[in-house]
PDB file of C-alpha atoms in Angstrom:
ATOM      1  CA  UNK A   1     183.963  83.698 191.223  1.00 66.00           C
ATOM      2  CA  UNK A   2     180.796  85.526 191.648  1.00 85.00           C
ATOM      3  CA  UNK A   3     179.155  87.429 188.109  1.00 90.00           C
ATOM      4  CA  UNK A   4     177.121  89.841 188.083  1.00 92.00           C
ATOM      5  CA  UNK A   5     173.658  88.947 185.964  1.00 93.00           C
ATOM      6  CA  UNK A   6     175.172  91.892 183.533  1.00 93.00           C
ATOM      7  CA  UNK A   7     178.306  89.701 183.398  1.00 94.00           C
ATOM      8  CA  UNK A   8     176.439  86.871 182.767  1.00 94.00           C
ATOM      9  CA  UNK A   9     174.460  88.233 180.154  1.00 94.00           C
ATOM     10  CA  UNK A  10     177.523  89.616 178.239  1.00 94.00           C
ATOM     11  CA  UNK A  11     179.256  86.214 178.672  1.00 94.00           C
ATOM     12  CA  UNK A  12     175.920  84.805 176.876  1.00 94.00           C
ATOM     13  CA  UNK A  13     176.231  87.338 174.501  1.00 93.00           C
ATOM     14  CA  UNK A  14     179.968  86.989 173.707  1.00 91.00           C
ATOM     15  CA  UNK A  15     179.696  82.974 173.703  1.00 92.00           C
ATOM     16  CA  UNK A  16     177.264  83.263 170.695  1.00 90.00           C
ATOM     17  CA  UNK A  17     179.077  85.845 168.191  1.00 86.00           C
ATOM     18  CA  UNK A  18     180.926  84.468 165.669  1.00 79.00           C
ATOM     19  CA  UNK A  19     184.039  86.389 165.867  1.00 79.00           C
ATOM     20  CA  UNK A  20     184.513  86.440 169.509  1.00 84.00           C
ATOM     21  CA  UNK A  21     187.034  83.349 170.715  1.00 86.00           C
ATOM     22  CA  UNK A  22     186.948  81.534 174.165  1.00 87.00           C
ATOM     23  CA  UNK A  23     190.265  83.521 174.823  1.00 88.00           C
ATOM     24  CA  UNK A  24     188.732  86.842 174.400  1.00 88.00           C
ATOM     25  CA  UNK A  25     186.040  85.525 177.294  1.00 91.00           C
ATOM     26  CA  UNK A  26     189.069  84.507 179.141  1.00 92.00           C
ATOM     27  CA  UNK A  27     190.371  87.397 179.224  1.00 91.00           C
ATOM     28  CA  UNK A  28     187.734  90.075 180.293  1.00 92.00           C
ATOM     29  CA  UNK A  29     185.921  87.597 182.465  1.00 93.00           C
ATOM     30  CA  UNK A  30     188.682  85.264 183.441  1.00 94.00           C
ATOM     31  CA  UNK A  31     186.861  82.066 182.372  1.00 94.00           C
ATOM     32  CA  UNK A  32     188.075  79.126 180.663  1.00 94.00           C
ATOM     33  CA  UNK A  33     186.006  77.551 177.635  1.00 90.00           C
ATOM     34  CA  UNK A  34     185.009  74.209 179.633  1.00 94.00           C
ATOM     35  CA  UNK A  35     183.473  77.293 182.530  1.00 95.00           C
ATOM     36  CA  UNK A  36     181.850  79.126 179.422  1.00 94.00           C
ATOM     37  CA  UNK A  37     180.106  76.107 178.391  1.00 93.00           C
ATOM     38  CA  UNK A  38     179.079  75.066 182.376  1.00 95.00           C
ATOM     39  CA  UNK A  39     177.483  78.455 182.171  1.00 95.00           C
ATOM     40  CA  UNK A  40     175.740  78.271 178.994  1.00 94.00           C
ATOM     41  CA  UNK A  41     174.202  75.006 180.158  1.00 96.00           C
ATOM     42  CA  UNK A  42     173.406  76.284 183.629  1.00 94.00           C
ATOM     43  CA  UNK A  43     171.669  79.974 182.593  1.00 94.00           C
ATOM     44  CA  UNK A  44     169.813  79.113 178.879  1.00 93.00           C
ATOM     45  CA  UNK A  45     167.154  76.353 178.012  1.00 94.00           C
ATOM     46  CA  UNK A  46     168.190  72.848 177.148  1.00 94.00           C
ATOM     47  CA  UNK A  47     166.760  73.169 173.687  1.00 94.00           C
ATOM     48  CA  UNK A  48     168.908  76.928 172.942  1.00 93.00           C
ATOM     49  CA  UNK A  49     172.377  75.597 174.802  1.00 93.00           C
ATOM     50  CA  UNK A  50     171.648  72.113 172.791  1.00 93.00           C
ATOM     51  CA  UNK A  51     171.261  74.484 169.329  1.00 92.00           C
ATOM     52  CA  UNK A  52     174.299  76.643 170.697  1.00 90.00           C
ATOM     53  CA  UNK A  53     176.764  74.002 171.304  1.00 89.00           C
ATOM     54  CA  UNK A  54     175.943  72.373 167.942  1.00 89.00           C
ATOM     55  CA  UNK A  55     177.215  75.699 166.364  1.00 86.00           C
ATOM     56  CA  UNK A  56     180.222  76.028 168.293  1.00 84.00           C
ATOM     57  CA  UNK A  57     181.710  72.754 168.444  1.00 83.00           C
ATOM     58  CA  UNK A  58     184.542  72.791 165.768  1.00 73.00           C
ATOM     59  CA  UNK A  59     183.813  76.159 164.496  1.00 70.00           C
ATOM     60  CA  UNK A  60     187.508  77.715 163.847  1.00 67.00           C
ATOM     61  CA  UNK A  61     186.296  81.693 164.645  1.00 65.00           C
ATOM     62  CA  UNK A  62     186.115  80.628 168.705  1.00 68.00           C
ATOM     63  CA  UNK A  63     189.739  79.736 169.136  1.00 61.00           C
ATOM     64  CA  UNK A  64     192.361  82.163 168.530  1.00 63.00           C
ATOM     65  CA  UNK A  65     195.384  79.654 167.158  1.00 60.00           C
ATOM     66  CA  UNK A  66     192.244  77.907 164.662  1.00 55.00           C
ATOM     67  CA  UNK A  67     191.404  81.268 163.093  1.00 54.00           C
ATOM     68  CA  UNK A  68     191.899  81.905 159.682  1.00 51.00           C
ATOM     69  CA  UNK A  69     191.784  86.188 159.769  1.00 48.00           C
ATOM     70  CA  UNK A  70     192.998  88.643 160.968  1.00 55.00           C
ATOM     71  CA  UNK A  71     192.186  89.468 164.552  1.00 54.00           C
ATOM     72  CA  UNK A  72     189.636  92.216 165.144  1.00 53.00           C
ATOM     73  CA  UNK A  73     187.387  93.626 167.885  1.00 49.00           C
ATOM     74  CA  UNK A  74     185.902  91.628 170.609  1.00 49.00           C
ATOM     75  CA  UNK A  75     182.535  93.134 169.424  1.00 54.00           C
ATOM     76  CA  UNK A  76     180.951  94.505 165.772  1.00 55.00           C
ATOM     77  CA  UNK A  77     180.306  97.633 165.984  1.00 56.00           C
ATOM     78  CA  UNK A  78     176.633  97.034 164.282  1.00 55.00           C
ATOM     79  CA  UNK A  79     176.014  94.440 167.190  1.00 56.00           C
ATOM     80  CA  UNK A  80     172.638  94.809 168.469  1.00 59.00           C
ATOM     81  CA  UNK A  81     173.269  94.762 171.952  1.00 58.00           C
ATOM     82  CA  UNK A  82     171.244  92.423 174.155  1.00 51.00           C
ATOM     83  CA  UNK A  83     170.270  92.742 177.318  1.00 52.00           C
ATOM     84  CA  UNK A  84     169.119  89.962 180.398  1.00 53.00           C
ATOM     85  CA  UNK A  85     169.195  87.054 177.263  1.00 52.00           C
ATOM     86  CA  UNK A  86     166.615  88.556 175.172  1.00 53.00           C
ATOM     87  CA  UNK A  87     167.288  90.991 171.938  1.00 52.00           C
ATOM     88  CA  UNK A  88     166.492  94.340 172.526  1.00 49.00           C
ATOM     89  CA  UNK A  89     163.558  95.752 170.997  1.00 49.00           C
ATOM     90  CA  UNK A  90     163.665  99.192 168.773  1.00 46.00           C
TER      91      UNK A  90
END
């Protein structure tokens, strides 16, 4: 599957919010978790994807059958949006 670098970027994006589960990913981008993770490693600096899978591993809020409320948006509404890996600037 080839992704866009806007795809990408909103993959990055989605694999870091709290709220957002590997299932949502699946679904708009039709990637499994163990992809997610290949990409995370591939497109973000050892040190970040090292700090990012220490968050993630275990946390109950990525998997939909682990969470413990109420499913809600894929994306806050008061998300600052972020754009080619870096937070946009206002």
């Amino acid at each position: 599957m080839s992704l866009s670098i806007v795809d990408i970027d909103r993959i990055i994006e989605m694999a870091w919010e709290d709220r957002t589960t590997f299932e949502a990913i699946n679904f708009q981008f039709g990637l499994k978790e163990q992809e997610v993770i290949e990409l995370m490693r591939r497109e973000m600096k050892p040190s970040s994807f090292k700090m990012w899978r220490k968050r993630v591993q275990g946390r109950n809020t990525k998997h939909e059958k682990l969470r413990g409320f109420e499913k809600g948006r894929f994306k806050c509404s008061r998300q600052k949006q972020i754009t080619h890996n870096s937070i946009s600037k206002r």
